[in-house]
mmCIF file of C-alpha atoms in Angstrom:
data_model
loop_
_atom_site.group_PDB
_atom_site.id
_atom_site.type_symbol
_atom_site.label_atom_id
_atom_site.label_comp_id
_atom_site.label_asym_id
_atom_site.label_seq_id
_atom_site.Cartn_x
_atom_site.Cartn_y
_atom_site.Cartn_z
ATOM 1 C CA MET A 18 -1.081 5.985 -6.067
ATOM 2 C CA THR A 19 1.611 8.571 -5.779
ATOM 3 C CA SER A 20 3.601 9.830 -2.853
ATOM 4 C CA PRO A 21 5.702 13.003 -2.759
ATOM 5 C CA ALA A 22 9.483 12.686 -2.531
ATOM 6 C CA ILE A 23 12.096 15.332 -1.790
ATOM 7 C CA THR A 24 15.019 15.460 -4.219
ATOM 8 C CA GLU A 25 18.597 16.387 -3.322
ATOM 9 C CA SER A 26 17.991 19.980 -4.409
ATOM 10 C CA GLY A 27 15.140 20.265 -1.886
ATOM 11 C CA THR A 28 12.287 20.297 -4.381
ATOM 12 C CA VAL A 29 9.311 17.994 -4.091
ATOM 13 C CA SER A 30 8.729 15.569 -6.956
ATOM 14 C CA GLU A 31 6.064 12.943 -7.508
ATOM 15 C CA THR A 32 7.077 9.295 -7.488
ATOM 16 C CA VAL A 33 4.875 6.426 -8.529
ATOM 17 C CA SER A 34 4.794 3.384 -6.313
ATOM 18 C CA GLU A 35 5.310 0.038 -7.987
ATOM 19 C CA PRO A 36 2.982 -2.807 -7.090
ATOM 20 C CA ALA A 37 4.822 -5.606 -5.288
ATOM 21 C CA CYS A 38 3.719 -9.185 -4.719
ATOM 22 C CA THR A 39 3.366 -9.802 -0.978
ATOM 23 C CA LEU A 40 4.281 -13.468 -1.420
ATOM 24 C CA CYS A 41 7.418 -13.447 -3.611
ATOM 25 C CA GLY A 42 8.302 -9.733 -3.718
ATOM 26 C CA MET A 43 8.176 -9.379 -7.515
ATOM 27 C CA THR A 44 7.353 -5.841 -8.699
ATOM 28 C CA ASP A 45 5.716 -4.474 -11.840
ATOM 29 C CA ILE A 46 5.937 -1.063 -13.500
ATOM 30 C CA ASN A 47 2.448 0.119 -12.495
ATOM 31 C CA PHE A 48 -0.953 -1.168 -11.392
ATOM 32 C CA VAL A 49 -2.462 -1.064 -14.891
ATOM 33 C CA ARG A 50 0.256 -3.314 -16.248
ATOM 34 C CA ALA A 51 -0.014 -5.603 -13.207
ATOM 35 C CA ALA A 52 -3.767 -5.995 -13.734
ATOM 36 C CA ALA A 53 -3.216 -6.792 -17.414
ATOM 37 C CA ALA A 54 -0.618 -9.416 -16.432
ATOM 38 C CA GLY A 55 -3.137 -11.242 -14.246
ATOM 39 C CA TRP A 56 -2.194 -10.045 -10.785
ATOM 40 C CA ARG A 57 -4.876 -10.764 -8.165
ATOM 41 C CA ARG A 58 -5.817 -9.991 -4.586
ATOM 42 C CA VAL A 59 -5.466 -13.153 -2.494
ATOM 43 C CA LEU A 60 -7.127 -12.864 0.900
ATOM 44 C CA GLY A 61 -6.764 -9.083 0.710
ATOM 45 C CA ARG A 62 -3.081 -9.085 -0.291
ATOM 46 C CA LEU A 63 -1.658 -8.310 -3.736
ATOM 47 C CA ALA A 64 -0.131 -11.320 -5.517
ATOM 48 C CA CYS A 65 1.445 -11.810 -8.945
ATOM 49 C CA SER A 66 -0.233 -14.222 -11.353
ATOM 50 C CA HIS A 67 2.266 -16.989 -10.541
ATOM 51 C CA CYS A 68 1.685 -16.808 -6.788
ATOM 52 C CA ALA A 69 -2.084 -16.315 -7.136
ATOM 53 C CA GLY A 70 -2.250 -19.529 -9.188
ATOM 54 C CA ARG A 71 -1.222 -21.507 -6.108
ATOM 55 C CA PHE A 72 -4.533 -20.702 -4.404
ATOM 56 C CA PRO A 73 -8.033 -21.931 -5.308
ATOM 57 C CA ALA A 74 -10.123 -19.558 -7.436
ATOM 58 C CA TRP A 75 -12.535 -18.721 -4.604
ATOM 59 C CA MET A 76 -9.656 -17.213 -2.586
ATOM 60 C CA HIS A 77 -8.610 -14.543 -5.114
ATOM 61 C CA SER A 78 -10.233 -11.715 -7.004
ATOM 62 C CA ARG A 79 -9.218 -9.075 -9.511
ATOM 63 C CA PHE A 80 -8.237 -5.666 -8.216
#
């Protein structure tokens, strides 16, 4: 998931969005690393492994 960004010189560069936990706000470097660290989707929202562990297993899935 990339989105274009305009630099100070006026050129367009690509920036990579960091995944962020919707519950605690923690971020990770990229989605591949987040998936390897155990991040889950809880009720359709992205959650870090710590926050996802607060919910029963039937409420979360891998992304």
